[in-house]
Amino acid sequence: MLKTGDDHLRGLRDGRVVYLGSERIDDVTTHPAFSEAARTVAHMYDLKRSTALLDVCSYKLADERHSAWWLPAKTKDDLRLRMQCSKAVADMTYGMMGRTPDHVNGFVTGMITDPSVFNTEKYKFSENIVRYYDYCRDRDLFLTNAVLPPQAARDPDYYTRKNLPVPTLKVIRETDDGIIIDGMKMLASSAVLGDEIWIGNLLPLAPNQTNEGVTCAIPVNAEGLRLWSRQPLSKNTPTEFDGPLAWRFDETDSMVMCKEVKVPWERVFVFDDAVLPREIYIRTAAHNYGNNQSNVRFLSKLQLIVGVCSKIAYSSGANEVPAVREVLGRMAAFEALLSGAIHGQIEAAEEWPAGYMVFNRRMLYAALNWCTEMYSPIIDQLRELCGGGVFQLPANTTVMHDAEMREEFEKYWQTPQMAALDRMKLFKLAWDLVGSEFAGRQQQYEKFYAGAAFIVRGHNYREADWDFFHGIVDELMNSYDVSVGDCLDQKRDGGEQR
Amino acid sequence: MLKTGDDHLRGLRDGRVVYLGSERIDDVTTHPAFSEAARTVAHMYDLKRSTALLDVCSYKLADERHSAWWLPAKTKDDLRLRMQCSKAVADMTYGMMGRTPDHVNGFVTGMITDPSVFNTEKYKFSENIVRYYDYCRDRDLFLTNAVLPPQAARDPDYYTRKNLPVPTLKVIRETDDGIIIDGMKMLASSAVLGDEIWIGNLLPLAPNQTNEGVTCAIPVNAEGLRLWSRQPLSKNTPTEFDGPLAWRFDETDSMVMCKEVKVPWERVFVFDDAVLPREIYIRTAAHNYGNNQSNVRFLSKLQLIVGVCSKIAYSSGANEVPAVREVLGRMAAFEALLSGAIHGQIEAAEEWPAGYMVFNRRMLYAALNWCTEMYSPIIDQLRELCGGGVFQLPANTTVMHDAEMREEFEKYWQTPQMAALDRMKLFKLAWDLVGSEFAGRQQQYEKFYAGAAFIVRGHNYREADWDFFHGIVDELMNSYDVSVGDCLDQKRDGGEQR
Amino acid sequence: MLKTGDDHLRGLRDGRVVYLGSERIDDVTTHPAFSEAARTVAHMYDLKRSTALLDVCSYKLADERHSAWWLPAKTKDDLRLRMQCSKAVADMTYGMMGRTPDHVNGFVTGMITDPSVFNTEKYKFSENIVRYYDYCRDRDLFLTNAVLPPQAARDPDYYTRKNLPVPTLKVIRETDDGIIIDGMKMLASSAVLGDEIWIGNLLPLAPNQTNEGVTCAIPVNAEGLRLWSRQPLSKNTPTEFDGPLAWRFDETDSMVMCKEVKVPWERVFVFDDAVLPREIYIRTAAHNYGNNQSNVRFLSKLQLIVGVCSKIAYSSGANEVPAVREVLGRMAAFEALLSGAIHGQIEAAEEWPAGYMVFNRRMLYAALNWCTEMYSPIIDQLRELCGGGVFQLPANTTVMHDAEMREEFEKYWQTPQMAALDRMKLFKLAWDLVGSEFAGRQQQYEKFYAGAAFIVRGHNYREADWDFFHGIVDELMNSYDVSVGDCLDQKRDGGEQR
Amino acid sequence: MLKTGDDHLRGLRDGRVVYLGSERIDDVTTHPAFSEAARTVAHMYDLKRSTALLDVCSYKLADERHSAWWLPAKTKDDLRLRMQCSKAVADMTYGMMGRTPDHVNGFVTGMITDPSVFNTEKYKFSENIVRYYDYCRDRDLFLTNAVLPPQAARDPDYYTRKNLPVPTLKVIRETDDGIIIDGMKMLASSAVLGDEIWIGNLLPLAPNQTNEGVTCAIPVNAEGLRLWSRQPLSKNTPTEFDGPLAWRFDETDSMVMCKEVKVPWERVFVFDDAVLPREIYIRTAAHNYGNNQSNVRFLSKLQLIVGVCSKIAYSSGANEVPAVREVLGRMAAFEALLSGAIHGQIEAAEEWPAGYMVFNRRMLYAALNWCTEMYSPIIDQLRELCGGGVFQLPANTTVMHDAEMREEFEKYWQTPQMAALDRMKLFKLAWDLVGSEFAGRQQQYEKFYAGAAFIVRGHNYREADWDFFHGIVDELMNSYDVSVGDCLDQKRDGGEQR
């Protein structure tokens, strides 16, 4: 099934409980803090099923069309379809929304490439995950997730020692038909805009944290669930013109607050386990699909940034300056490098898990590391190209509504290369990339997209074939040795004879 | 005279014409876009003359006390006083306001260390500058400046070729008692909060831009002068708690729009000249005083940042982690390095111009270059320490006004190290350094504080004693040579004999 | 034909004139400055035709087998074969020799994908290039090149003004059966080890430098040609153990000194032209093949480096330290990123020139830029892992030949993880990557492999599809505008209504 | 007493046991691996007492003149003298020798600013240190040190667990008149060129490593002591012209091998203690004097580097290129920044320990951190300026001895700015900074001068006044709060009213 935008908006009016500070939001599709983002997601659902994108964004199973994000890949062409769909979706937000439906949906899709992972000695949940996948795919739901403990709660011993309640979400009770979870989980980006929240753990747990190790799924309107949203980012954006990215693409982040939320067994995937919660991502294609999407999304963003860099240079004629051209060439190189590292994941795709294929894992994590390291310097480079231009603009576009001011504005702010209003529009857009609060959130977000740097590098360490690398050194070192005659005599005269 | 804060506020209600978009501001001291910043400046005037700071921030001349920024330095102690005053003033805004009164006031004070620079073959303006200095000092005025052409206008030929009006401010007429200036000049930071605007040129002019080369001073309420302010930065800051820096320290940037503004001769300092406009800064102590202030101001800011870094680490116990300690040690090293480079400017002070002393110029420009290069990585480091914590906060403090939410907030957001509200307060402050729009402006500002990087490095190139550096190489290279016997024979056996 | 190693060595004893300082070398295959490198190249020819590598390194044409570097690619599989061959060859030197036969051979092979480029109005040289290609392929020759003017000669006007001879090689005479070239050309790496030298120009020429613009090929033993080699790098390497890379892989760099060297017309490819000399590389697949080889070669090197990094960490147990693991993970990420960017060049291969395929050009240049930027920091990272260990070794291995010293050495230098001699061997190898003169040359070489940074970024700028990037920005900016009602009223109450 | 160079050389012929591999060196003053460096040190002693430098490098005590490095500083002028002496000494080697006499001599001098530190409950060694200081000062000895365990030995538990001998030097026996030490200690730079070796510990010891915690001094010719030198670095330098820095300034590094070396009690300073060995450096002025010297030495080196950068640019006219000028300006800024941070240490000197003064400690460690971080990028910058020029030179200077080659060389290698031989000389010097093995050692050395980065940052962390930094944040945060009325109402209309 390919849901329409209207379907999706309708689904958001489901009685969900969302708070902005102490203000309870009745309808996220109409409240100004969320309505534009909701509209963006709805539009995404419509575009995806439009004639232009139908083939790129969906596939046929039996007689039904499904969104491509639900496709478990068995061939390189399947991987290509997944990737193209992610690119099309990312292009719709210029990569500004990270938690579009393809992300967590991709995780869940990846999990059915090896459902056996979900069976332990005590619990057999493999059918749960397959059925949940079917359920979501057939309704084309938008899954989001909350898979991190609150920042402060990462060392649970601290709390115990200080006799404080550990704030992390955990199972507090078990019943015949399900479990009861309670506590706080972060950081449910897009949750207010989606249908479901996947609850899990991406970070290692202490061996005794089996209650925290629960993995399950709940609808956003589950009883007892409240979302505490962070502040919306578009407050300083009186009109779309003033901050076009903040205006449309604030996906929001929420703390998930559960007060005795009931989860039926069929929605439980890991239970009473401190190890498996992380492994389900990396022992199946889950992490692979989800992070290829993140690579691709970053590429869309980078393409916008490269375009803005060049336009900014063009707006003052600076694109004729050799040093500026060098910078632009370097930015273009960044884009092509990432694009190469993404395409290479298909050329070097891996046949794994049995019967399926995944994007080359090492290349994927390598690209993830690159994105994490490079967003700050890339934005800093755009900042440099902007110079003081961002401060020279009038406070807002109302000058265009006053005939005299408008004349003045158009006369004084134009350049030989660009009309005044176009420059203002361009610099406002650039500012939404480098200086607005929306830009600030993006910089923070990309740096911690996949956790702290050591986590991303940990993935790279884990996946590296160290035997291969050691083998190179060993082969070289085994090809020569200190021998009996191996001494200074061997190469007398500073190397002239031997 | 040491002006009071009330005096200063009164002075701002002088009929000045300030626009926010098309909205004309009647009174900057009460309009929410400017009132807090105005109050900050007024408070600065009061603090400066308080008992606690009187000795640090002022000096006695005849029987009158003047603010220390008016002191032309003849001894190292004078330099120390200037520096301490700058530090005290910078501390009042944690370095967040760059155009505090000591900055441009320092430029003008520096100019009277060699007024002869203002005399050319055609014009003798040395008395003008001295009298203007006396006028400002005796009223303890707050001078600001606008010394850059609009970004787009830097290549005037372009405009001529395309038959467009060059937007830069220039002299359009000369009369018996003065000159008439017209056009746009940027970027008058703090102008809406100050008394006077110094009009000049810090960038090189083309030889034929003699009309643009005018240097003069006008009161902010000059007839024909309008300030077009950029957008205020505190819009997304509903309360002081939400963005304490944006709330108080948005010094504003304005485009200076002159429509036939009359300037009497006694306020003209350079006229009909394309070279002298820049030289008055570097052939006197002007640039020196102004940029030592900027070094010192950056130090205040850095001290706040180092404190916040450490507090953030402390709030989660991360300060116990060796890798985090290493980062904190490095941040502290940055602070001490800059402090060292500032103190060194006094230890190695220069006796120049005749009868006066300046801060060591090469060290000053070196520190300026360091600040320009380092602000982005420093902020990026703080960003890294913040992690995702900045997104985990409720949207605003209204949760504190709802008993149930408050209880929940205090329970779940506390850490063993810090209460929930304190954490929120700390992270809101940190966000105002790394992520808010105020933070965005600061990042752009520090990078372009002294113009593009090549300009700052140009100062360093210009002041470097290349003969000294070449002399070192020459001395070394002259101490050995290729001689007749100088060949491979000399050191046979790979160096074993000679 | 697949030449043997012995064939190759025989070919090097052809009367070529090579100088080391004023010493004339009679036989490069036996002189200690060159013999080991010559043996390495010979071994490469043998390995390449061994059973193990035959399929990876050669292809069949009619009934003849040719080295894969001669294959003009018509399919992705052809590209894969070229790449695998380059990888196999690079692995033989751990990427330490840049001018292996696949490099310039690849350039010439690339040129026959569009020989028409060599035809101008005046000269029709398309047949020359095709025949020369056949000639080289059928003999499996090792081509090298000299395509840069001497560093000092890049601004010929300088010389003219100062009345100095321009040192660059140029055509000084034309005869019936050929041309006479004279002057100096750089930097013929591996020329003393190869069969032919391709003379050309990779950098732009001034419009009047038509005589310098000649492109032709000469055998290394051409009459009038002398090679002035730079100093060999293995002087401080008394035994292979002390510097295994320097010992085997010093490919040498030579200045090409031509004194009236005659070139018959059939070996002339561009004549009397200042533009075409550069274009033959980028209007055919030449630059593409040659630079994919350089990407692949860098990858081989990086794989050795990653292995050494890990081994060094292992030798002291440091691989158990989280911070060290993070570094190793990052190094592995670098390797996988480059590998991805190389594989992506096939996934996104381009059908060009007509009838042929090339590696994706933008990704190729992007990888080239990455390599150029990253070698220094990568080596610096290895340097950091080595710590002071490289200074703790005895001066050389002779301690192993003295029973008492050996006992002491083995007792004191061992670690729980590694025997003393193995540690010494490992650190000597690491030193040959970070500290020896061989290492120094590699660091200089990689930074300037493709010319200065601005040249590499220039390739990236040239190949970027700026219309594509601008189109993204335009599409976004065209989707909203300032409208009549577009003013502050639109979003009153700080964003709460609209 | 001010020793002469001849005195010093005589002192080196004292029967000391030095090994180069298995070769035992009879006389370091004549063996080619050490003779030039020995001559450099001797020359240093002579220069220091020459009329030109006498006042800068010595002071009078009673009627005796002593080298300034022996001066315990009581005033800023004393600190200035110490610093000037260090600068004069560093200039003699262009900062290439780190272990000149002022370094460890400075440590010992610093220790007598508070001898009480050497008294513990069990041992009263305060008189030992004072007498030892007197002894050394009165003979103007050259002290060196070995204060690190062998790299591999840092985790002694490993050895115990694996039943391996811990290689670190330790006390193995105690006698009436002294102690017996045995084992290996690193990294005694310059020890073969000096008079004494200070044995101690700069790194933390495990609590049970009291035997390893011994601190004492031994003459270089102590019975049972052997120095195993690393390989000399000038092997690839047939003449001084080819590597002027390697030729003169290879200070050598040695492993100190003690076989039952007897140390009389009066030369023991710390005994049977695992904590005090480190504290003696930081609870007295020791670390302070020694590290100010290292800051100053780095400055000398940087001045040479800046000079070479500029000369290289000049040699091809590149100094006229704006982008190159920007680089040179930046390099000059680095030099002035460090110079500032050094001078600042005097302006902000601290009165400590009681009765004495030290260089500002935080600024000193900050400068140390900067040097550690910056040497690699600085050298990389020079590398970039050199381009391929370093590979274009003939193999050696013998071309100057062949009339025909010389003519050719002078014709082809000259530039309009510089004669061929001068260019060769300059690039050979540059190569000795960026590419030779000597350069490689310097890059390794500066990075680990003060231990790994975390150690240097640890000093900065330790000395930072965290209460001061926290106080700034607290003061700011205490100045506002969430109040009852503090909610969204307060700033309605997006900030327009309050």
CSV table of N, CA, C and O in Angstrom, one decimal, chain B residues 18-40:
chain,number,residue,atom,x,y,z
B,18,VAL,N,16.1,54.9,13.4
B,18,VAL,CA,16.5,53.5,13.3
B,18,VAL,C,15.4,52.7,12.7
B,18,VAL,O,14.2,52.9,13.1
B,19,TYR,N,15.7,51.8,11.8
B,19,TYR,CA,14.7,51.0,11.2
B,19,TYR,C,15.0,49.5,11.4
B,19,TYR,O,16.1,49.0,11.4
B,20,LEU,N,13.9,48.8,11.7
B,20,LEU,CA,13.9,47.3,11.8
B,20,LEU,C,13.0,46.9,10.6
B,20,LEU,O,11.8,46.9,10.8
B,21,GLY,N,13.5,46.5,9.5
B,21,GLY,CA,12.7,46.4,8.3
B,21,GLY,C,12.0,47.7,8.1
B,21,GLY,O,12.7,48.7,8.1
B,22,SER,N,10.7,47.7,7.9
B,22,SER,CA,10.1,49.0,7.6
B,22,SER,C,9.6,49.7,8.9
B,22,SER,O,9.0,50.8,8.8
B,23,GLU,N,9.8,49.0,10.0
B,23,GLU,CA,9.3,49.6,11.3
B,23,GLU,C,10.3,50.7,11.8
B,23,GLU,O,11.5,50.4,12.0
B,24,ARG,N,9.9,51.9,12.0
B,24,ARG,CA,10.7,52.9,12.5
B,24,ARG,C,10.7,52.8,14.0
B,24,ARG,O,9.6,52.9,14.6
B,25,ILE,N,11.8,52.8,14.6
B,25,ILE,CA,11.9,52.7,16.1
B,25,ILE,C,12.0,54.1,16.7
B,25,ILE,O,12.8,54.9,16.3
B,26,ASP,N,11.1,54.3,17.6
B,26,ASP,CA,11.0,55.6,18.2
B,26,ASP,C,12.1,55.8,19.3
B,26,ASP,O,12.7,56.8,19.4
B,27,ASP,N,12.2,54.8,20.1
B,27,ASP,CA,13.1,54.9,21.3
B,27,ASP,C,13.8,53.6,21.5
B,27,ASP,O,13.2,52.6,21.9
B,28,VAL,N,15.1,53.6,21.2
B,28,VAL,CA,15.9,52.3,21.3
B,28,VAL,C,16.0,51.8,22.7
B,28,VAL,O,16.2,50.7,23.0
B,29,THR,N,15.8,52.7,23.7
B,29,THR,CA,16.0,52.3,25.1
B,29,THR,C,14.8,51.6,25.6
B,29,THR,O,14.8,51.0,26.7
B,30,THR,N,13.7,51.6,24.8
B,30,THR,CA,12.5,50.9,25.3
B,30,THR,C,12.0,49.8,24.3
B,30,THR,O,11.3,48.9,24.7
B,31,HIS,N,12.5,49.9,23.1
B,31,HIS,CA,12.0,48.9,22.1
B,31,HIS,C,12.7,47.5,22.5
B,31,HIS,O,13.9,47.5,22.7
B,32,PRO,N,11.9,46.5,22.5
B,32,PRO,CA,12.4,45.2,22.9
B,32,PRO,C,13.6,44.7,22.1
B,32,PRO,O,14.4,43.9,22.6
B,33,ALA,N,13.8,45.1,20.9
B,33,ALA,CA,14.9,44.7,20.1
B,33,ALA,C,16.2,45.2,20.6
B,33,ALA,O,17.3,44.7,20.3
B,34,PHE,N,16.2,46.4,21.3
B,34,PHE,CA,17.4,47.1,21.7
B,34,PHE,C,17.5,47.4,23.2
B,34,PHE,O,18.6,47.7,23.7
B,35,SER,N,16.4,47.3,23.9
B,35,SER,CA,16.4,47.9,25.2
B,35,SER,C,17.4,47.1,26.2
B,35,SER,O,18.1,47.7,26.9
B,36,GLU,N,17.4,45.8,26.1
B,36,GLU,CA,18.3,45.1,27.0
B,36,GLU,C,19.8,45.4,26.7
B,36,GLU,O,20.6,45.6,27.6
B,37,ALA,N,20.1,45.5,25.4
B,37,ALA,CA,21.5,45.8,25.1
B,37,ALA,C,21.8,47.3,25.5
B,37,ALA,O,22.9,47.5,26.0
B,38,ALA,N,20.9,48.2,25.4
B,38,ALA,CA,21.1,49.5,25.8
B,38,ALA,C,21.3,49.5,27.3
B,38,ALA,O,22.2,50.2,27.9
B,39,ARG,N,20.5,48.8,28.0
B,39,ARG,CA,20.7,48.7,29.5
B,39,ARG,C,22.1,48.1,29.8
B,39,ARG,O,22.7,48.5,30.8
B,40,THR,N,22.5,47.1,29.1
B,40,THR,CA,23.8,46.6,29.3
B,40,THR,C,24.9,47.6,29.2
B,40,THR,O,25.8,47.7,30.0
